[in-house]
Amino acid sequence: MAALLSSLQIFAGLAFSNAHSPFQPTKPIIVKNITSDLPISSGGKIWAFLVAGSKGWVNYRHQADICHAYQILHSNGIPDENIIVMMSDDIALNQNNPTPGVIINYPGGPDVYKGVPKDFTGKDVTAKNFLNVLTGNKTAMRGIGSGRVIESGPDDLVFVNFVDHGGPGVLYFPNEDLLADGFLKAINSMSTESKYSKLILYIEACHAGSMFDNILPDTTNVFVLTASDPHETSCACYYDEERQIYLGDVFSIIWMNDTEHETMNESLHHQFEIVRSYTNTSHVEEYGDLSIGVTKLKDILGYKKGLMKIKHGLNLSFNRTIVKPQHPMDTSDNMDVPLDVLENKKRTTKDPEKIKALESEIEDLNKKRQLVNQLFNEIVPRVADNIYARKKEVRISKYGLTLDNFPCYKNLYNTFSNNCLSFVWNPYARVHLQKFVNMCSTSWLNEEKVVADIKSACRDVLGFMKPKNIM
């Protein structure tokens, strides 16, 4: 189940009250004299694009992370006119929410939802809209949500915080996927059109590093911090008994806590070193132009260290005294969150009928996952001509995506999505995506034959039965 995130418990600068919260009650203070200019070292402005790419109560943590990030930027003096938020907005008023209209990011924490702009919500949370907003395509966004886009210029700094699910070379939205080549094309377009002086990306997703490792050049003034390396998942944390869901993600919780405790003169690279040191559930990585690492946080996340006025008289002023929390910080592999949530519900439920229903849900979920495993157990031998060495290479290798093998990977990815199970709607199937990367990295692959093998295996195993959602 979940490992204890022991290092996060003693993260330097964290301060916990008896309610297990780093927020300390105090008299609210309102940030004054916030202007839209926010001059940075390049003479331009700071623009921020905050995106939670998922939907549904089980993914509560993603929108909680993004709402928390908004509160940090807002309290640091970045005006709403320079911040664009994209999230499904189906959590705050969800029927499962015991505190309607309130979202928290850790146990006992404050409401991070209040005041958050709702630029793009619901059906407007798409990969296409994400790219159009990022690249400043105002025409394409006319009539969609707020219609706002990043209107940055050559002197401006653009900060993007994306939180959601991912896989090798792909990030996910509720009904779409964003492959690395499409993201790279957008970044290159922004660079060519001088849309920024620096572009900073914080990506919270499984396999986030695979979007950039050996793909993103180091010559486009882009700096990326990822929650995970190309070959691993990231982790959720803070299971909440009342809401019966995870409230945050480890990487996001740590970088935001560091931001709230450090002076804004801390450098980007220094934050990377701290976050990497305390994230022991995955390997935090940096990509792109690493010379940008000397940039101060005040030039990325704002410099007015004012206090955020929030509900119940709490604010972002921290006591640096470290107090051990009364409860451990449970963590869960993001791929296992749906199963872990069901197991946690079963553990705390006393009603025999509800326990029986939960056991049925768990059994059904495991059967669906077994079906996906069976499917790939059919695909691999066919692709490898049942040759042991080839099967082993496909199953256990950790080859990386590159600009050379990406077209092949994309072809296999789309073949499976179109003929077997959509990776968008079947998250568990993504645990097998590394096999496609491995196939496209071998010396013996016949791509045309592999496409045929995938199609035939899907017909043989699934027939007309194609489950829509395998968590």
Short mmCIF file of C-alpha atoms in Angstrom, two decimals:
data_model
loop_
_atom_site.label_atom_id
_atom_site.label_comp_id
_atom_site.label_asym_id
_atom_site.label_seq_id
_atom_site.Cartn_x
_atom_site.Cartn_y
_atom_site.Cartn_z
CA MET A 1 0.00 0.00 0.00
CA ALA A 2 1.52 3.31 0.96
CA ALA A 3 5.01 3.93 2.20
CA LEU A 4 5.71 6.49 4.88
CA LEU A 5 7.12 9.68 3.49
CA SER A 6 9.50 10.04 6.42
CA SER A 7 11.75 12.64 4.88
CA LEU A 8 8.79 14.85 4.08
CA GLN A 9 7.82 14.76 7.75
CA ILE A 10 11.06 16.47 8.70
CA PHE A 11 11.32 18.71 5.65
CA ALA A 12 13.27 21.77 6.71
CA GLY A 13 10.96 24.71 7.15
CA LEU A 14 7.75 22.74 7.62
CA ALA A 15 5.83 23.68 10.74
CA PHE A 16 2.83 21.67 11.87
CA SER A 17 0.17 22.68 14.34
CA ASN A 18 -1.76 20.14 16.40
CA ALA A 19 -4.14 19.90 13.46
CA HIS A 20 -1.22 18.66 11.36
CA SER A 21 -1.11 21.87 9.34
CA PRO A 22 1.83 24.17 8.53
CA PHE A 23 -0.60 27.08 8.63
CA GLN A 24 -0.61 28.96 11.92
CA PRO A 25 -3.70 30.95 13.02
CA THR A 26 -3.13 34.66 13.00
CA LYS A 27 -4.88 37.88 12.16
CA PRO A 28 -5.54 38.10 8.42
CA ILE A 29 -3.34 40.48 6.48
CA ILE A 30 -4.31 41.66 3.03
CA VAL A 31 -1.76 42.19 0.30
CA LYS A 32 -1.81 45.84 -0.78
CA ASN A 33 -0.54 47.80 -3.75
CA ILE A 34 -0.37 44.84 -6.10
CA THR A 35 0.30 46.09 -9.60
CA SER A 36 0.17 44.36 -12.95
CA ASP A 37 3.66 45.48 -13.90
CA LEU A 38 5.71 43.04 -11.81
CA PRO A 39 9.02 44.04 -13.41
CA ILE A 40 11.59 41.26 -13.47
CA SER A 41 15.28 41.27 -14.28
CA SER A 42 14.59 41.17 -18.02
CA GLY A 43 12.30 44.19 -17.71
CA GLY A 44 9.20 42.19 -18.61
CA LYS A 45 6.29 40.65 -16.75
CA ILE A 46 5.57 37.31 -15.13
CA TRP A 47 2.85 35.20 -16.74
CA ALA A 48 1.53 32.02 -15.12
CA PHE A 49 -0.51 29.16 -16.55
CA LEU A 50 -1.80 26.70 -13.94
CA VAL A 51 -3.32 23.48 -15.22
CA ALA A 52 -4.96 20.46 -13.58
CA GLY A 53 -5.51 18.05 -16.44
CA SER A 54 -7.81 15.53 -14.73
CA LYS A 55 -11.39 15.35 -13.55
CA GLY A 56 -13.34 13.42 -10.93
CA TRP A 57 -13.27 13.06 -7.15
CA VAL A 58 -10.57 10.37 -7.23
CA ASN A 59 -8.23 13.00 -8.70
CA TYR A 60 -9.03 15.62 -6.02
CA ARG A 61 -5.32 16.18 -5.34
CA HIS A 62 -4.56 17.60 -8.78
CA GLN A 63 -6.97 20.52 -8.51
CA ALA A 64 -5.97 21.03 -4.88
CA ASP A 65 -2.32 21.37 -5.95
CA ILE A 66 -3.19 23.90 -8.65
CA CYS A 67 -5.45 25.95 -6.38
CA HIS A 68 -2.66 26.05 -3.79
CA ALA A 69 -0.18 27.17 -6.46
CA TYR A 70 -2.56 29.98 -7.43
CA GLN A 71 -2.74 31.20 -3.82
CA ILE A 72 1.07 31.34 -3.65
CA LEU A 73 1.40 33.33 -6.87
CA HIS A 74 -1.44 35.65 -5.93
CA SER A 75 -0.05 36.31 -2.45
CA ASN A 76 3.36 36.99 -4.00
CA GLY A 77 1.93 39.84 -6.02
CA ILE A 78 1.20 38.35 -9.42
CA PRO A 79 -2.17 39.84 -10.42
CA ASP A 80 -5.00 37.68 -11.72
CA GLU A 81 -4.74 39.36 -15.10
CA ASN A 82 -1.39 37.59 -15.50
CA ILE A 83 -2.56 34.20 -14.19
CA ILE A 84 -4.63 31.74 -16.23
CA VAL A 85 -6.17 28.70 -14.56
CA MET A 86 -7.42 25.59 -16.34
CA MET A 87 -9.14 22.89 -14.27
CA SER A 88 -12.32 20.82 -14.46
CA ASP A 89 -13.75 22.55 -11.35
CA ASP A 90 -15.79 19.50 -10.36
CA ILE A 91 -14.31 19.06 -6.87
CA ALA A 92 -15.34 22.03 -4.72
CA LEU A 93 -19.07 21.40 -5.14
CA ASN A 94 -18.79 17.65 -5.65
CA GLN A 95 -21.42 15.60 -3.81
CA ASN A 96 -18.58 13.76 -2.02
CA ASN A 97 -17.16 16.98 -0.58
CA PRO A 98 -18.01 17.25 3.15
CA THR A 99 -17.10 20.96 3.01
CA PRO A 100 -18.94 22.28 -0.08
CA GLY A 101 -17.09 25.10 -1.80
CA VAL A 102 -13.83 24.36 0.01
CA ILE A 103 -10.71 22.56 -1.24
CA ILE A 104 -7.75 21.79 1.00
CA ASN A 105 -4.28 20.57 0.02
CA TYR A 106 -3.28 18.83 3.25
CA PRO A 107 -4.96 17.74 6.52
CA GLY A 108 -6.16 20.69 8.56
CA GLY A 109 -5.15 23.08 5.79
CA PRO A 110 -6.98 26.23 4.69
CA ASP A 111 -9.36 26.68 1.80
CA VAL A 112 -7.20 27.09 -1.30
CA TYR A 113 -10.19 27.32 -3.66
CA LYS A 114 -11.48 30.75 -2.68
CA GLY A 115 -10.72 33.39 -5.30
CA VAL A 116 -9.21 31.02 -7.86
CA PRO A 117 -9.93 32.24 -11.43
CA LYS A 118 -12.02 29.86 -13.52
CA ASP A 119 -10.73 30.60 -16.99
CA PHE A 120 -11.26 27.16 -18.49
CA THR A 121 -13.35 24.49 -16.80
CA GLY A 122 -15.31 21.34 -17.63
CA LYS A 123 -15.23 20.40 -21.30
CA ASP A 124 -12.81 23.25 -22.02
CA VAL A 125 -9.97 21.39 -20.28
CA THR A 126 -8.38 19.89 -23.38
CA ALA A 127 -4.91 19.40 -24.84
CA LYS A 128 -5.81 21.58 -27.82
CA ASN A 129 -6.95 24.47 -25.63
CA PHE A 130 -3.88 24.06 -23.42
CA LEU A 131 -1.57 24.52 -26.40
CA ASN A 132 -3.56 27.44 -27.81
CA VAL A 133 -3.56 29.28 -24.47
CA LEU A 134 0.15 28.62 -23.97
CA THR A 135 1.14 29.84 -27.44
CA GLY A 136 -1.12 32.91 -27.27
CA ASN A 137 -3.56 31.86 -29.99
CA LYS A 138 -6.34 34.29 -29.14
CA THR A 139 -8.31 33.58 -32.30
CA ALA A 140 -8.56 29.87 -31.53
CA MET A 141 -9.76 30.56 -27.97
CA ARG A 142 -12.43 33.09 -28.87
CA GLY A 143 -15.72 32.03 -27.29
CA ILE A 144 -14.09 29.32 -25.16
CA GLY A 145 -14.10 29.89 -21.42
CA SER A 146 -12.66 33.29 -20.58
CA GLY A 147 -10.90 33.33 -23.95
CA ARG A 148 -7.73 34.50 -22.23
CA VAL A 149 -4.31 33.42 -23.47
CA ILE A 150 -0.69 34.02 -22.48
CA GLU A 151 0.03 37.36 -24.18
CA SER A 152 3.72 37.33 -23.42
CA GLY A 153 6.55 39.02 -25.25
CA PRO A 154 10.33 38.68 -25.61
CA ASP A 155 11.08 40.22 -22.20
CA ASP A 156 8.50 38.22 -20.24
CA LEU A 157 8.91 35.13 -18.09
CA VAL A 158 6.28 32.39 -18.47
CA PHE A 159 5.67 29.90 -15.65
CA VAL A 160 3.62 26.77 -16.33
CA ASN A 161 2.53 24.37 -13.58
CA PHE A 162 0.91 21.23 -15.00
CA VAL A 163 -0.50 18.60 -12.62
CA ASP A 164 -2.09 15.38 -13.81
CA HIS A 165 -1.45 11.84 -15.02
CA GLY A 166 1.24 10.92 -17.50
CA GLY A 167 3.04 8.09 -19.23
CA PRO A 168 6.16 7.71 -21.37
CA GLY A 169 6.10 10.68 -23.73
CA VAL A 170 2.54 11.72 -22.90
CA LEU A 171 0.51 13.91 -20.55
CA TYR A 172 -3.22 13.41 -20.10
CA PHE A 173 -6.34 15.55 -20.11
CA PRO A 174 -9.86 14.29 -19.24
CA ASN A 175 -10.66 13.23 -22.81
CA GLU A 176 -7.41 13.76 -24.70
CA ASP A 177 -3.71 13.10 -24.58
CA LEU A 178 -0.78 15.41 -25.28
CA LEU A 179 2.20 13.64 -26.79
CA ALA A 180 5.71 15.01 -26.37
CA ASP A 181 6.12 15.96 -30.02
CA GLY A 182 3.05 18.22 -29.88
CA PHE A 183 4.29 19.88 -26.71
CA LEU A 184 7.75 20.37 -28.21
CA LYS A 185 6.24 21.91 -31.34
CA ALA A 186 4.39 24.47 -29.21
CA ILE A 187 7.53 25.32 -27.23
CA ASN A 188 9.56 25.73 -30.42
CA SER A 189 6.84 27.97 -31.84
CA MET A 190 6.94 30.18 -28.75
CA SER A 191 10.72 30.37 -28.98
CA THR A 192 10.70 31.23 -32.68
CA GLU A 193 8.08 33.94 -32.15
CA SER A 194 9.96 35.39 -29.12
CA LYS A 195 7.08 34.76 -26.73
CA TYR A 196 9.31 34.69 -23.65
CA SER A 197 12.70 35.49 -22.21
CA LYS A 198 12.49 32.32 -20.08
CA LEU A 199 9.94 29.52 -19.98
CA ILE A 200 9.75 27.60 -16.69
CA LEU A 201 7.79 24.33 -16.51
CA TYR A 202 6.91 22.46 -13.29
CA ILE A 203 5.38 19.12 -14.29
CA GLU A 204 3.69 16.84 -11.75
CA ALA A 205 2.93 13.55 -13.51
CA CYS A 206 4.08 9.96 -13.79
CA HIS A 207 7.00 9.53 -16.23
CA ALA A 208 7.13 13.34 -16.54
CA GLY A 209 10.83 13.29 -17.42
CA SER A 210 10.11 11.34 -20.61
CA MET A 211 8.44 14.41 -22.10
CA PHE A 212 11.80 16.19 -22.17
CA ASP A 213 14.74 13.81 -21.70
CA ASN A 214 16.60 13.55 -25.04
CA ILE A 215 13.71 15.45 -26.62
CA LEU A 216 13.83 19.05 -25.38
CA PRO A 217 16.90 20.93 -26.67
CA ASP A 218 18.94 23.02 -24.23
CA THR A 219 19.01 26.04 -26.51
CA THR A 220 15.45 27.39 -26.21
CA ASN A 221 15.65 29.21 -22.82
CA VAL A 222 13.41 26.57 -21.24
CA PHE A 223 13.91 25.12 -17.77
CA VAL A 224 11.87 22.12 -16.64
CA LEU A 225 11.40 20.59 -13.20
CA THR A 226 9.63 17.20 -13.21
CA ALA A 227 8.20 15.13 -10.38
CA SER A 228 9.58 11.91 -11.83
CA ASP A 229 12.23 10.59 -14.19
CA PRO A 230 11.31 8.98 -17.54
CA HIS A 231 10.85 5.49 -16.11
CA GLU A 232 8.85 5.94 -12.91
CA THR A 233 5.55 7.06 -11.46
CA SER A 234 5.02 9.95 -9.08
CA CYS A 235 3.13 9.70 -5.78
CA ALA A 236 0.06 11.08 -4.05
CA CYS A 237 0.09 11.90 -0.36
CA TYR A 238 -2.05 12.97 2.61
CA TYR A 239 -4.91 10.46 2.64
CA ASP A 240 -7.85 12.22 4.28
CA GLU A 241 -10.24 10.00 6.26
CA GLU A 242 -13.10 12.51 6.10
CA ARG A 243 -12.94 13.03 2.35
CA GLN A 244 -11.68 9.50 1.66
CA ILE A 245 -9.21 10.78 -0.91
CA TYR A 246 -5.59 11.91 -1.26
CA LEU A 247 -5.23 15.66 -0.84
CA GLY A 248 -1.92 16.34 -2.58
CA ASP A 249 1.03 15.08 -4.59
CA VAL A 250 4.45 14.70 -3.01
CA PHE A 251 6.47 16.78 -5.49
CA SER A 252 3.91 19.60 -5.53
CA ILE A 253 3.55 19.67 -1.76
CA ILE A 254 7.33 19.93 -1.32
CA TRP A 255 8.05 22.64 -3.91
CA MET A 256 5.18 24.75 -2.59
CA ASN A 257 6.27 24.34 1.02
CA ASP A 258 9.80 25.33 0.04
CA THR A 259 8.48 28.39 -1.77
CA GLU A 260 6.43 29.42 1.25
CA HIS A 261 9.37 29.09 3.63
CA GLU A 262 12.30 30.45 1.65
CA THR A 263 12.99 34.03 0.69
CA MET A 264 12.21 34.72 -2.93
CA ASN A 265 15.90 35.38 -3.51
CA GLU A 266 16.40 31.62 -3.55
CA SER A 267 17.49 30.42 -6.99
CA LEU A 268 15.56 28.02 -9.16
CA HIS A 269 18.38 25.50 -9.00
CA HIS A 270 18.52 25.75 -5.21
CA GLN A 271 14.83 24.90 -5.07
CA PHE A 272 15.50 21.93 -7.35
CA GLU A 273 18.19 20.64 -4.99
CA ILE A 274 15.90 20.97 -1.97
CA VAL A 275 12.89 19.39 -3.64
CA ARG A 276 15.00 16.56 -5.04
CA SER A 277 16.48 15.88 -1.60
CA TYR A 278 13.14 15.60 0.15
CA THR A 279 11.15 13.79 -2.54
CA ASN A 280 12.02 10.18 -1.76
CA THR A 281 9.12 8.56 -3.63
CA SER A 282 10.41 9.48 -7.10
CA HIS A 283 13.42 11.15 -8.71
CA VAL A 284 12.88 14.86 -9.31
CA GLU A 285 14.71 15.88 -12.50
CA GLU A 286 15.64 19.06 -14.35
CA TYR A 287 15.83 19.49 -18.13
CA GLY A 288 16.43 22.10 -20.79
CA ASP A 289 18.72 25.09 -20.39
CA LEU A 290 20.16 24.46 -16.93
CA SER A 291 21.92 27.83 -16.91
CA ILE A 292 18.49 29.29 -16.18
CA GLY A 293 18.78 27.65 -12.77
CA VAL A 294 20.41 30.81 -11.38
CA THR A 295 17.12 32.68 -11.87
CA LYS A 296 15.64 33.90 -8.59
CA LEU A 297 12.22 32.61 -7.54
CA LYS A 298 10.99 36.20 -7.28
CA ASP A 299 11.37 36.42 -11.08
CA ILE A 300 9.26 33.28 -11.51
CA LEU A 301 6.71 33.14 -8.70
CA GLY A 302 6.49 36.79 -7.71
CA TYR A 303 8.34 38.82 -5.14
CA LYS A 304 5.80 40.44 -2.83
CA LYS A 305 5.95 38.12 0.18
CA GLY A 306 2.60 39.31 1.41
CA LEU A 307 0.13 37.20 3.31
CA MET A 308 -2.80 35.48 1.71
CA LYS A 309 -6.12 36.34 3.31
CA ILE A 310 -8.00 33.08 3.57
CA LYS A 311 -10.85 31.53 5.47
CA HIS A 312 -10.80 31.03 9.24
CA GLY A 313 -8.15 33.74 9.74
CA LEU A 314 -5.24 31.65 8.50
CA ASN A 315 -2.48 32.92 6.25
CA LEU A 316 0.82 32.02 4.67
CA SER A 317 3.02 33.25 7.51
CA PHE A 318 5.00 30.26 8.79
CA ASN A 319 6.64 29.42 12.05
CA ARG A 320 9.94 27.71 11.17
CA THR A 321 9.86 25.52 14.29
CA ILE A 322 9.67 21.89 13.25
CA VAL A 323 7.01 19.90 15.09
CA LYS A 324 6.54 16.26 14.24
CA PRO A 325 2.98 15.64 12.98
CA GLN A 326 0.78 13.30 14.98
CA HIS A 327 -0.05 11.17 11.95
CA PRO A 328 2.26 9.78 9.27
CA MET A 329 1.96 11.15 5.76
CA ASP A 330 0.68 8.23 3.74
CA THR A 331 1.79 8.08 0.15
CA SER A 332 0.46 6.14 -2.79
CA ASP A 333 1.81 5.41 -6.24
CA ASN A 334 -0.42 7.50 -8.48
CA MET A 335 -1.23 4.44 -10.58
CA ASP A 336 -2.54 2.67 -7.47
CA VAL A 337 -4.59 5.54 -6.03
CA PRO A 338 -8.00 4.21 -7.22
CA LEU A 339 -7.29 0.81 -5.64
CA ASP A 340 -5.78 2.29 -2.47
CA VAL A 341 -8.80 4.55 -2.01
CA LEU A 342 -11.13 1.55 -2.17
CA GLU A 343 -8.95 -0.37 0.28
CA ASN A 344 -8.92 2.59 2.68
CA LYS A 345 -12.69 2.89 2.48
CA LYS A 346 -13.05 -0.80 3.24
CA ARG A 347 -10.67 -0.51 6.20
CA THR A 348 -12.70 2.26 7.84
CA THR A 349 -16.20 0.98 6.99
CA LYS A 350 -18.19 -0.93 9.60
CA ASP A 351 -21.37 -1.55 7.60
CA PRO A 352 -21.25 -5.18 6.31
CA GLU A 353 -23.23 -4.30 3.19
CA LYS A 354 -20.90 -1.43 2.30
CA ILE A 355 -17.88 -3.66 2.92
CA LYS A 356 -19.33 -6.25 0.56
CA ALA A 357 -19.94 -3.62 -2.12
CA LEU A 358 -16.39 -2.30 -1.77
CA GLU A 359 -14.97 -5.82 -2.01
CA SER A 360 -16.93 -6.27 -5.23
CA GLU A 361 -15.50 -3.01 -6.63
CA ILE A 362 -11.96 -4.07 -5.70
CA GLU A 363 -12.44 -7.47 -7.32
CA ASP A 364 -13.84 -5.91 -10.48
CA LEU A 365 -10.95 -3.46 -10.69
CA ASN A 366 -8.38 -6.23 -10.29
CA LYS A 367 -10.09 -8.33 -12.98
CA LYS A 368 -9.95 -5.44 -15.43
CA ARG A 369 -6.26 -4.96 -14.69
CA GLN A 370 -5.63 -8.66 -15.22
CA LEU A 371 -7.31 -8.35 -18.61
CA VAL A 372 -4.88 -5.60 -19.62
CA ASN A 373 -1.95 -7.74 -18.45
CA GLN A 374 -3.28 -10.65 -20.46
CA LEU A 375 -3.51 -8.44 -23.52
CA PHE A 376 0.15 -7.45 -23.35
CA ASN A 377 1.12 -11.05 -22.60
CA GLU A 378 -0.31 -11.80 -26.04
CA ILE A 379 1.25 -8.83 -27.80
CA VAL A 380 4.85 -9.28 -26.66
CA PRO A 381 5.43 -12.89 -27.89
CA ARG A 382 3.90 -12.05 -31.27
CA VAL A 383 6.07 -8.97 -31.71
CA ALA A 384 9.20 -10.89 -30.59
CA ASP A 385 8.42 -13.97 -32.72
CA ASN A 386 8.40 -15.85 -29.40
CA ILE A 387 12.20 -15.55 -29.18
CA TYR A 388 13.18 -15.53 -25.50
CA ALA A 389 15.92 -12.88 -25.74
CA ARG A 390 13.63 -10.53 -27.65
CA LYS A 391 10.73 -11.03 -25.24
CA LYS A 392 13.04 -10.28 -22.32
CA GLU A 393 14.35 -7.15 -24.03
CA VAL A 394 10.83 -5.84 -24.57
CA ARG A 395 9.62 -6.68 -21.07
CA ILE A 396 12.43 -5.47 -18.82
CA SER A 397 14.55 -2.94 -20.72
CA LYS A 398 14.42 0.73 -19.84
CA TYR A 399 15.17 2.35 -23.15
CA GLY A 400 14.40 6.04 -23.40
CA LEU A 401 12.42 8.01 -25.91
CA THR A 402 14.40 10.10 -28.39
CA LEU A 403 13.58 12.23 -31.38
CA ASP A 404 14.62 9.25 -33.52
CA ASN A 405 12.40 6.55 -32.03
CA PHE A 406 9.45 8.78 -31.12
CA PRO A 407 7.64 8.45 -34.50
CA CYS A 408 7.66 4.66 -34.11
CA TYR A 409 6.46 4.92 -30.50
CA LYS A 410 3.68 7.29 -31.51
CA ASN A 411 2.57 4.88 -34.22
CA LEU A 412 2.35 1.95 -31.77
CA TYR A 413 0.70 4.13 -29.13
CA ASN A 414 -2.01 5.26 -31.55
CA THR A 415 -2.45 1.77 -32.99
CA PHE A 416 -3.19 0.37 -29.54
CA SER A 417 -5.43 3.32 -28.57
CA ASN A 418 -7.48 3.06 -31.76
CA ASN A 419 -7.76 -0.73 -31.94
CA CYS A 420 -7.56 -1.98 -28.35
CA LEU A 421 -8.07 0.34 -25.39
CA SER A 422 -7.70 4.10 -25.32
CA PHE A 423 -4.88 5.09 -22.97
CA VAL A 424 -6.93 8.18 -22.10
CA TRP A 425 -9.83 6.15 -20.74
CA ASN A 426 -7.83 3.19 -19.42
CA PRO A 427 -5.14 4.55 -17.09
CA TYR A 428 -3.85 1.19 -15.90
CA ALA A 429 -2.88 0.22 -19.46
CA ARG A 430 -0.20 2.92 -19.27
CA VAL A 431 1.97 0.70 -17.04
CA HIS A 432 2.79 -1.24 -20.22
CA LEU A 433 3.76 1.74 -22.39
CA GLN A 434 7.46 1.21 -21.68
CA LYS A 435 7.17 -1.97 -23.76
CA PHE A 436 6.35 0.15 -26.81
CA VAL A 437 9.37 2.34 -26.10
CA ASN A 438 11.52 -0.79 -25.87
CA MET A 439 10.12 -2.21 -29.10
CA CYS A 440 10.99 0.96 -30.98
CA SER A 441 14.52 0.92 -29.55
CA THR A 442 15.48 -2.58 -30.68
CA SER A 443 17.55 -3.40 -33.75
CA TRP A 444 15.23 -6.16 -34.93
CA LEU A 445 11.86 -4.39 -34.97
CA ASN A 446 9.64 -4.59 -38.05
CA GLU A 447 7.27 -1.71 -37.37
CA GLU A 448 4.68 -2.77 -39.93
CA LYS A 449 4.57 -6.28 -38.47
CA VAL A 450 4.25 -4.92 -34.91
CA VAL A 451 1.24 -2.84 -35.89
CA ALA A 452 -0.40 -5.97 -37.32
CA ASP A 453 0.52 -7.99 -34.22
CA ILE A 454 -1.06 -5.42 -31.89
CA LYS A 455 -4.28 -5.42 -33.90
CA SER A 456 -4.52 -9.21 -34.04
CA ALA A 457 -3.81 -9.64 -30.32
CA CYS A 458 -6.52 -7.14 -29.46
CA ARG A 459 -9.04 -8.93 -31.64
CA ASP A 460 -8.16 -12.30 -30.10
CA VAL A 461 -8.25 -11.16 -26.46
CA LEU A 462 -10.92 -8.47 -26.42
CA GLY A 463 -13.16 -9.27 -29.36
CA PHE A 464 -15.89 -6.67 -29.18
CA MET A 465 -15.43 -6.18 -25.43
CA LYS A 466 -13.41 -3.01 -24.90
CA PRO A 467 -13.79 -1.73 -21.30
CA LYS A 468 -14.04 2.02 -21.29
CA ASN A 469 -12.36 2.63 -17.99
CA ILE A 470 -9.71 0.47 -16.35
CA MET A 471 -8.29 2.49 -13.46
#
